[in-house]
XYZ file of C-alpha atoms in Angstrom:
616
model
C -29.786 26.860 10.165
C -32.990 25.213 8.008
C -33.023 25.226 4.520
C -35.255 27.460 1.504
C -36.587 24.955 0.863
C -38.116 24.333 4.641
C -38.489 27.756 5.303
C -40.569 28.796 2.185
C -43.395 25.440 3.376
C -44.020 27.388 6.800
C -44.501 30.505 4.734
C -47.031 28.913 2.502
C -49.311 27.224 5.477
C -48.129 29.320 8.856
C -47.755 25.837 11.140
C -46.043 22.154 10.158
C -46.857 20.472 6.985
C -49.747 18.024 6.283
C -48.360 14.580 5.886
C -50.100 14.496 2.526
C -47.924 17.685 1.850
C -45.051 15.782 3.274
C -45.010 13.386 0.564
C -45.432 15.597 -1.999
C -42.216 16.544 -1.752
C -40.663 13.884 -0.110
C -41.833 12.512 -3.709
C -40.441 16.049 -5.587
C -37.051 15.762 -3.771
C -36.116 11.893 -4.201
C -37.610 12.295 -7.965
C -34.267 15.018 -8.245
C -32.235 12.863 -7.113
C -32.650 10.401 -8.909
C -32.931 12.616 -12.035
C -29.527 14.242 -10.792
C -27.479 10.778 -10.455
C -28.729 9.078 -14.100
C -27.392 11.679 -15.243
C -24.057 11.735 -13.723
C -23.822 7.824 -13.982
C -24.837 8.786 -17.753
C -22.061 11.053 -18.069
C -19.212 8.548 -16.443
C -19.928 5.357 -18.320
C -19.244 7.572 -21.620
C -15.641 9.257 -20.522
C -13.558 6.161 -21.267
C -14.390 6.892 -25.022
C -14.864 11.397 -25.215
C -11.971 13.195 -25.796
C -13.305 16.397 -23.945
C -14.540 14.961 -20.597
C -17.539 16.957 -19.077
C -17.148 19.506 -16.692
C -19.675 19.164 -14.100
C -20.343 22.520 -12.723
C -21.597 22.992 -9.316
C -21.619 19.350 -8.545
C -21.238 19.403 -4.929
C -23.223 22.458 -4.328
C -26.217 21.364 -6.337
C -25.469 17.563 -4.362
C -25.773 19.617 -1.238
C -29.092 21.765 -1.401
C -30.516 18.624 -2.631
C -29.596 16.674 0.378
C -29.863 19.548 3.426
C -33.221 19.491 2.527
C -34.175 16.061 2.227
C -32.659 16.023 5.764
C -34.976 18.721 6.596
C -38.114 16.833 5.135
C -36.748 13.705 6.624
C -37.224 14.608 9.768
C -40.442 16.517 10.342
C -41.583 12.653 8.996
C -39.657 10.563 10.923
C -38.523 12.428 13.991
C -36.114 11.906 15.975
C -34.823 8.276 14.249
C -32.442 9.532 12.115
C -28.283 7.605 12.916
C -25.896 10.293 14.310
C -23.053 10.892 13.556
C -19.017 9.532 14.628
C -17.949 12.240 17.227
C -14.537 13.725 17.205
C -11.492 11.961 19.576
C -9.878 13.914 21.792
C -6.564 15.861 20.924
C -4.317 13.242 22.444
C -5.518 11.154 20.122
C -4.464 13.833 17.047
C -2.224 11.774 15.976
C -3.338 8.056 17.647
C -1.843 4.777 16.285
C -3.161 1.888 17.296
C -1.777 -0.854 17.603
C 1.525 0.611 19.186
C 1.437 1.164 22.778
C 4.740 0.914 24.843
C 3.105 1.936 28.203
C 0.255 -0.426 27.993
C 2.836 -2.729 26.534
C 5.166 -2.435 29.464
C 1.890 -2.855 32.096
C 1.940 -6.831 30.239
C 4.970 -7.727 31.261
C 6.640 -7.228 26.857
C 9.507 -6.740 27.400
C 13.900 -6.647 25.762
C 11.791 -4.463 23.106
C 9.051 -6.241 22.146
C 7.011 -4.083 23.737
C 7.839 -1.301 20.975
C 6.841 -3.517 18.235
C 2.370 -3.901 17.120
C -0.185 -5.573 19.387
C -2.823 -4.836 18.240
C -4.917 -6.475 20.431
C -4.055 -4.936 23.095
C -6.282 -1.752 21.345
C -9.054 -2.728 20.670
C -12.408 -2.331 22.182
C -11.790 1.796 21.295
C -14.958 3.555 21.038
C -15.954 4.394 17.726
C -13.935 8.839 16.601
C -13.196 10.641 14.690
C -8.946 11.378 14.914
C -8.766 15.281 13.834
C -5.842 17.270 12.856
C -3.878 19.433 15.322
C -4.767 23.115 15.415
C -2.441 24.558 12.828
C -3.207 21.578 10.187
C -2.348 22.524 6.664
C -2.965 21.368 3.630
C 0.081 19.963 2.186
C 1.624 21.248 -1.281
C 0.470 19.636 -4.042
C 4.441 17.720 -5.793
C 6.708 18.023 -6.945
C 7.373 21.525 -4.531
C 5.591 19.573 -1.487
C 8.528 17.301 -1.872
C 11.161 20.146 -0.104
C 9.496 22.316 2.547
C 6.544 19.994 4.408
C 3.426 22.767 6.863
C 5.339 21.586 10.340
C 2.423 21.791 12.470
C 1.383 18.999 9.969
C 4.136 16.763 11.829
C 4.479 15.549 15.513
C 8.304 17.901 15.736
C 8.601 20.727 19.247
C 11.541 23.463 17.763
C 13.861 21.512 20.184
C 12.857 18.808 19.137
C 14.238 19.635 15.570
C 17.181 22.104 16.475
C 19.261 18.838 18.149
C 18.748 15.924 15.447
C 22.674 16.052 14.229
C 24.950 19.273 13.064
C 24.109 18.530 9.337
C 20.709 18.071 9.210
C 20.795 21.192 10.501
C 22.318 22.604 8.346
C 20.327 21.396 5.105
C 16.894 22.066 6.406
C 15.690 25.261 7.327
C 13.404 25.810 10.048
C 10.787 29.332 8.266
C 8.049 30.467 10.423
C 5.599 27.680 9.804
C 7.333 25.509 7.084
C 10.416 23.327 7.318
C 12.926 23.489 4.079
C 14.515 20.380 3.316
C 17.621 21.724 0.179
C 21.027 22.452 0.095
C 23.542 25.306 -1.218
C 22.862 23.795 -4.869
C 19.153 23.567 -4.503
C 18.958 19.453 -4.187
C 17.280 18.538 -1.083
C 19.693 16.000 -0.488
C 21.487 15.010 3.197
C 24.473 15.249 1.220
C 22.689 11.721 0.087
C 24.300 12.002 -3.365
C 27.250 11.852 -2.119
C 26.339 8.794 -0.311
C 24.584 7.059 -3.401
C 26.940 8.421 -5.739
C 29.936 6.069 -3.072
C 27.763 2.429 -2.980
C 27.541 3.311 -6.555
C 31.604 3.611 -7.181
C 32.149 0.262 -4.202
C 29.443 -1.658 -6.236
C 31.499 -1.013 -9.271
C 29.361 1.247 -11.382
C 29.943 4.385 -12.967
C 27.492 6.409 -10.998
C 24.571 6.077 -9.186
C 22.520 6.773 -12.414
C 23.136 2.666 -13.445
C 21.959 1.564 -10.573
C 19.346 0.298 -12.692
C 21.173 -1.274 -15.476
C 22.760 -4.242 -12.230
C 19.358 -4.998 -11.870
C 18.739 -2.381 -8.414
C 15.182 -1.942 -8.863
C 13.819 -2.045 -5.700
C 15.312 -1.038 -1.742
C 13.861 -1.168 1.724
C 15.252 2.139 3.500
C 14.837 0.704 7.786
C 14.871 4.548 9.539
C 15.344 6.261 6.453
C 15.810 9.673 8.944
C 13.689 12.573 6.970
C 13.560 10.911 3.777
C 15.722 12.283 1.836
C 17.724 9.280 0.615
C 15.296 7.785 -0.515
C 13.460 10.669 -2.652
C 17.291 10.803 -4.268
C 16.547 6.948 -4.816
C 13.206 7.597 -6.889
C 14.642 11.123 -8.440
C 16.319 7.938 -9.592
C 13.170 5.745 -11.042
C 14.244 4.295 -8.510
C 11.124 2.390 -5.611
C 12.182 2.795 -2.402
C 10.134 2.583 1.064
C 10.777 3.449 3.929
C 11.046 1.262 7.152
C 11.236 2.396 10.484
C 9.710 2.094 14.419
C 7.093 3.705 15.782
C 7.886 7.029 16.983
C 5.151 9.560 19.737
C 7.599 11.839 18.075
C 9.961 13.285 14.799
C 8.579 10.087 13.193
C 11.020 9.044 10.350
C 8.400 7.780 9.004
C 5.459 10.929 9.474
C 8.750 13.020 7.924
C 9.018 10.766 4.955
C 4.362 10.545 3.635
C 4.200 14.108 4.269
C 6.972 15.121 2.385
C 5.626 12.460 -0.147
C 7.255 9.742 0.127
C 7.105 6.097 0.363
C 6.954 4.270 3.983
C 5.332 1.884 6.574
C 5.577 1.354 10.432
C 7.827 -1.350 11.126
C 10.497 -2.711 13.015
C 11.401 -6.884 12.885
C 12.658 -6.878 17.334
C 10.574 -10.223 17.712
C 8.996 -10.500 14.075
C 9.287 -10.737 10.783
C 7.992 -7.933 8.067
C 4.551 -8.310 6.065
C 7.345 -9.041 3.265
C 7.210 -12.543 1.566
C 10.501 -14.054 0.512
C 13.139 -12.534 -1.549
C 10.975 -9.482 -2.269
C 14.259 -6.490 -2.232
C 17.249 -4.994 -4.727
C 18.767 -3.789 -1.804
C 17.810 -3.349 1.611
C 19.518 -0.412 3.076
C 20.709 1.325 7.142
C 22.164 4.169 7.922
C 22.364 4.239 11.281
C 19.703 2.650 11.508
C 20.319 1.562 14.771
C 20.123 -2.143 14.929
C 22.523 -3.875 17.287
C 23.172 -6.061 13.726
C 25.245 -9.066 15.616
C 22.598 -9.488 18.201
C 19.739 -12.756 19.147
C 21.990 -14.895 17.655
C 22.298 -12.541 14.097
C 18.326 -12.734 13.421
C 18.440 -9.638 12.002
C 21.058 -10.607 9.885
C 18.618 -13.880 8.779
C 15.606 -11.708 8.077
C 17.353 -9.437 5.945
C 19.353 -12.590 3.500
C 15.522 -13.141 3.878
C 13.918 -10.433 1.512
C 16.686 -10.250 0.310
C 17.219 -11.275 -3.320
C 19.767 -13.709 -5.026
C 22.607 -10.838 -6.330
C 20.764 -8.099 -3.779
C 23.102 -6.069 -2.100
C 23.204 -4.573 1.662
C 24.698 -2.191 2.448
C 25.419 -0.477 5.913
C 26.301 2.441 7.529
C 27.305 2.922 11.135
C 29.855 4.578 13.730
C 29.511 2.158 16.493
C 30.410 -0.439 13.468
C 34.517 -0.812 13.730
C 36.530 -2.059 10.844
C 40.050 -4.150 11.482
C 43.461 -1.662 11.469
C 44.675 -2.267 7.603
C 47.843 -0.509 6.151
C 47.054 2.429 3.986
C 46.692 0.155 1.142
C 44.376 -1.237 1.527
C 42.197 0.798 4.622
C 40.266 3.103 1.805
C 39.409 0.068 -0.583
C 37.988 -3.708 1.062
C 38.479 -4.380 3.924
C 37.056 -7.212 6.996
C 34.517 -6.360 9.476
C 35.088 -7.296 13.023
C 33.970 -10.161 15.785
C 30.869 -11.548 15.129
C 29.571 -9.854 12.484
C 32.383 -10.850 9.473
C 31.820 -14.622 10.571
C 28.444 -14.463 10.165
C 27.647 -12.788 7.096
C 30.322 -15.782 5.433
C 27.694 -18.349 7.160
C 25.170 -16.465 5.077
C 26.583 -16.392 2.400
C 27.423 -13.046 1.575
C 30.596 -11.378 -0.179
C 32.225 -7.938 1.928
C 32.251 -5.849 -1.821
C 33.542 -2.776 -0.384
C 33.761 -0.948 2.488
C 34.036 3.372 2.401
C 34.709 4.458 6.514
C 31.863 4.139 8.503
C 30.357 2.044 5.447
C 29.761 -1.745 4.182
C 28.371 -3.744 0.872
C 27.597 -7.056 0.749
C 27.100 -9.063 -1.694
C 24.041 -12.405 -1.239
C 25.344 -15.298 -3.326
C 23.841 -16.048 -6.149
C 24.007 -19.408 -5.359
C 21.012 -21.864 -3.304
C 23.796 -24.531 -2.488
C 25.749 -22.105 -0.515
C 24.028 -22.511 1.721
C 23.463 -26.708 1.804
C 27.516 -25.943 3.119
C 27.041 -23.603 6.077
C 25.763 -26.552 8.475
C 25.025 -23.817 11.771
C 22.156 -22.040 10.348
C 19.565 -24.813 8.734
C 17.029 -24.226 5.737
C 13.409 -23.063 6.747
C 10.225 -25.700 6.015
C 8.065 -24.679 3.889
C 7.461 -21.239 1.612
C 6.311 -17.792 3.872
C 3.805 -18.101 1.094
C 1.538 -16.291 3.361
C 3.606 -14.507 6.231
C 2.599 -12.454 8.561
C 3.975 -10.661 11.448
C 5.675 -14.416 12.835
C 7.962 -14.659 15.043
C 11.783 -14.239 13.784
C 13.198 -17.352 12.639
C 16.929 -19.187 12.304
C 16.650 -20.475 9.045
C 17.348 -20.079 5.680
C 14.363 -19.265 3.371
C 14.271 -18.671 -0.202
C 16.471 -21.247 -2.014
C 14.180 -23.591 -3.178
C 11.804 -21.258 -4.974
C 10.942 -20.392 -8.561
C 11.247 -16.528 -7.813
C 14.954 -17.647 -6.946
C 16.424 -15.202 -10.237
C 19.719 -12.961 -9.657
C 19.158 -9.386 -9.580
C 21.168 -8.629 -12.614
C 19.183 -11.561 -14.955
C 15.927 -10.021 -14.027
C 14.786 -7.790 -17.187
C 12.424 -4.023 -16.533
C 9.354 -5.239 -17.303
C 7.774 -8.984 -16.569
C 7.324 -11.426 -20.022
C 5.152 -14.078 -19.747
C 7.333 -16.810 -18.211
C 8.012 -14.283 -14.873
C 3.909 -13.919 -14.945
C 3.893 -17.897 -15.379
C 6.001 -18.419 -12.456
C 3.536 -16.651 -9.820
C 0.584 -19.131 -11.717
C -0.135 -16.402 -12.454
C -2.496 -16.775 -16.595
C -0.632 -14.180 -18.489
C -3.213 -12.684 -21.607
C -5.534 -12.397 -18.177
C -2.401 -10.700 -16.288
C -2.153 -8.199 -19.550
C -5.898 -7.845 -19.569
C -6.428 -6.610 -15.499
C -2.997 -4.316 -16.486
C -5.837 -3.020 -20.315
C -8.392 -3.073 -17.478
C -6.392 -0.312 -14.672
C -5.287 1.947 -18.155
C -9.150 2.174 -18.549
C -10.506 2.749 -14.395
C -8.199 5.226 -14.595
C -8.973 6.919 -17.321
C -12.551 6.894 -15.644
C -11.185 7.744 -12.151
C -9.629 10.998 -12.980
C -11.989 12.998 -15.692
C -14.670 11.655 -11.972
C -12.299 13.272 -9.993
C -10.983 16.497 -11.636
C -13.780 19.103 -12.126
C -14.441 17.917 -8.306
C -10.524 18.328 -7.393
C -10.475 21.683 -9.464
C -13.610 23.575 -7.796
C -12.171 23.060 -4.455
C -8.701 23.783 -5.950
C -8.916 27.198 -7.908
C -6.561 27.711 -10.242
C -4.057 29.875 -9.186
C -2.284 32.266 -11.295
C -0.278 31.884 -13.366
C -0.388 28.219 -13.582
C -1.987 25.796 -15.417
C -4.068 23.159 -13.942
C -3.306 19.280 -15.322
C -6.021 17.100 -16.246
C -5.945 14.680 -14.869
C -5.003 15.755 -11.645
C -1.843 15.302 -10.643
C 0.204 16.724 -8.447
C -3.058 17.699 -6.468
C -3.171 13.296 -5.607
C 0.729 12.621 -4.412
C 0.119 9.318 -1.471
C -2.142 6.779 -3.501
C -3.232 3.515 -1.499
C -4.322 0.416 -3.123
C -6.552 -1.501 -0.665
C -6.712 -4.520 -2.699
C -4.223 -4.285 -5.303
C -4.398 -8.205 -7.666
C -2.130 -7.426 -9.503
C -0.380 -4.561 -9.624
C -2.663 -2.980 -11.851
C -4.250 0.555 -10.619
C -0.187 1.255 -10.048
C 1.168 0.670 -13.139
C -1.353 2.455 -14.412
C -0.775 5.162 -12.838
C 3.699 5.126 -13.383
C 2.790 5.566 -16.714
C 0.907 8.168 -16.343
C 3.522 9.790 -13.760
C 0.788 9.811 -11.857
C 1.699 9.688 -7.478
C 2.490 6.397 -6.381
C 0.480 3.719 -4.329
C 1.440 0.772 -1.710
C -0.195 -1.897 -2.669
C -1.831 -4.345 -0.363
C -2.515 -7.737 -0.081
C -5.075 -8.502 2.199
C -5.006 -11.023 4.490
C -7.242 -14.277 3.288
C -6.909 -13.543 -0.465
C -4.995 -14.508 -2.923
C -1.421 -13.757 -1.818
C -0.612 -11.263 -5.347
C 2.542 -9.776 -3.616
C 6.063 -11.169 -5.270
C 4.119 -10.558 -8.674
C 3.604 -6.830 -7.529
C 7.404 -6.825 -6.094
C 9.308 -8.397 -8.789
C 7.324 -6.179 -10.804
C 8.896 -3.134 -9.013
C 6.456 -1.477 -7.106
C 5.996 -1.003 -3.457
C 3.562 -3.376 -1.080
C 2.981 -5.431 1.488
C 0.618 -7.820 3.108
C -2.220 -7.279 5.623
C -4.946 -7.861 7.495
C -7.668 -5.138 7.425
C -9.571 -6.922 10.279
C -6.933 -4.194 12.525
C -5.175 -1.387 12.241
C -3.085 -0.359 9.397
C 1.175 0.713 10.395
C 0.906 4.528 9.876
C 0.523 8.108 11.521
C -2.962 9.650 10.578
C -2.898 12.015 7.951
C -0.427 9.632 5.322
C -2.850 9.153 2.430
C -4.718 11.247 -0.172
C -6.861 8.377 -1.818
C -8.064 5.095 -1.577
C -9.060 2.853 -3.268
C -10.235 -0.759 -2.818
C -12.464 -2.693 -5.523
C -14.408 -6.180 -3.940
C -12.542 -5.481 -0.293
C -15.733 -4.453 1.181
C -16.806 -7.673 0.329
C -13.451 -9.598 1.399
C -13.792 -8.290 4.845
C -17.323 -9.958 4.874
C -16.071 -12.830 4.330
C -13.911 -12.131 6.789
C -15.929 -11.422 9.873
C -14.400 -8.243 9.629
C -16.192 -4.963 11.193
C -16.967 -2.103 7.839
C -17.008 0.881 9.657
C -14.020 0.479 11.631
C -12.310 0.006 7.793
C -13.960 3.315 7.529
C -12.848 5.189 10.661
C -10.066 3.392 10.063
C -9.766 5.113 6.875
C -11.232 7.800 7.649
C -8.023 8.498 9.747
C -5.197 7.822 7.585
C -6.550 9.828 4.503
C -5.715 13.629 4.587
C -8.398 16.006 4.987
C -9.411 17.124 1.496
C -8.554 13.755 0.504
C -10.855 10.999 -1.722
C -11.776 7.114 -1.700
C -13.326 5.909 -4.560
C -14.921 1.884 -3.602
C -15.551 -0.376 -6.409
C -18.056 -3.184 -4.856
C -21.475 -4.856 -5.755
C -24.662 -3.208 -4.277
C -25.440 -4.349 -0.976
C -21.970 -4.169 0.526
C -21.609 0.128 -1.537
C -25.205 0.679 -0.185
C -24.354 0.165 3.756
C -20.670 1.721 3.530
C -22.828 4.693 1.640
C -24.878 4.643 4.927
C -21.563 4.724 7.151
C -19.837 7.005 5.167
C -22.429 9.875 6.332
C -21.850 8.597 10.287
C -18.360 9.175 9.650
C -19.442 12.743 7.447
C -17.943 11.659 3.881
C -18.857 13.355 1.267
C -20.123 10.311 -0.540
C -21.876 9.329 -3.968
C -23.025 6.405 -6.044
C -21.919 5.854 -9.146
C -23.986 2.873 -11.022
C -21.914 1.733 -14.291
C -24.381 1.374 -16.479
C -22.744 -1.826 -18.223
C -25.472 -3.973 -16.925
C -23.859 -5.302 -13.950
C -24.330 -5.530 -10.628
C -21.258 -3.833 -9.559
C -21.826 0.467 -8.507
C -18.310 3.339 -7.913
C -18.658 4.507 -4.174
C -16.760 8.064 -4.225
C -15.966 9.758 -1.145
C -14.766 13.098 -0.124
C -13.295 14.256 3.882
C -13.564 17.185 5.045
C -11.261 19.312 6.784
C -12.872 19.815 10.124
C -11.136 22.309 11.676
C -11.530 22.585 15.658
């Protein structure tokens, strides 16, 4: 459809406008764009000191009109030499996850479980296209309602698969028309997880699971998280529980958890280590996660030992693991595992704290010298500071690390001594924290009027400002110290997946020691998650970083489009050159994009984009 400006020009001249008039029109439009950008940038620069930030009324509509008029005039002057938009993928790629193609992996000869692993080299060369949502896709409900109710059309799960998901789950999950609800009779979002969590607390000597934090448990790696209810319960206890589960073509545990606004990432360790450093988690949990722990000469248990912190707990619930027969006085208390699992955990210097029916709990030793007496498993040489999908290793790591601190001896917040252990200047760390508190206020002031212009206030609801309930799943693609995450935690808005890019300074151990979720990732490759799983993506300096790594900016932005939910937001901060290139590419990807000059005399710019909801 032709714009009003083009129509007026046509009526005025009754023929194609002359070149002089075209030039005059272009100059006028450019002047209007510059005026808008100057005004908008000045307002953004001042929001940090303003108690009542301006509301940018009709900003999106005005920007669209100006852009359309500019495109009409530009097409008249340059003909057809305009950058073409990138096309859409077919239906078969609605739930496409690169690097995980079991059939292709099998054809290449991969077997013994390695065909289910991540193999990005086999996914290269795919044509560029935009992954569209399924026909029945709906914008997720805002938090916390979206934790308990999701749209069935948003996940790849058929009704038959849902009904066959287990008798206990069927009682607590209800399929009502086009929704899946997670609740029980008392309204709790549990799959008997409350009792399970309380049982774990009792078995490690606590009065209740509310005492996990006092016992040093802040971070939990939940392997094979089902529909995410256990992780959701732990989040309500102020713990950070990250779900890790293998890729599944349908009925995915990771997709379900993220759809509910719970932290999750695709991952397994069939043949390769997880992309976490050693000594990362206070607790590792496996409830019927399907792993045969005593296979491959105990390599899976060694990997659990690697990521566990000293004094950390490994919880295993499995009907396939049977205890030895005991008399009635001890069968409900302590027990011993059947050979060979029992013997192997002793070699790892783990203590069996207790057994209750099918649940077993071990505790990792706090004495690093214990491993020296176990000659059957050698000590690893060197540290794994840049560990990225390396083969599983038959050796014990982390014993010589200065991060070997028992979880019971850790305080809630990192002090200067804790920070210095990571080779970080405490002054730099605290200055970074202050910067992100201010930056987050600016981000919210920028996004609030735009978000609420798309999501009008419903009767009986109060619009929060900032929009805490509109943004739940957030990814910081170049997390540095995790400062943005800490600022969002303070404002009680969402959770953040902190990504440390491969090749950058590895601050992931510091991020994990802060009790935050994080992962090491190479941004020359796709991220291990399903499409449409994040509400907001943020990256500070990532565009310059991938340029130094000779990665494709277009492929990075296409990957961001894949993992971003429709109507989701992107905030990119970088120098002018990479930002301008990204803005041009954003137009091809059909994002609504805006460059903002912070007007602080630096070369830094913000590129703020929104992904449209493109229906079929």
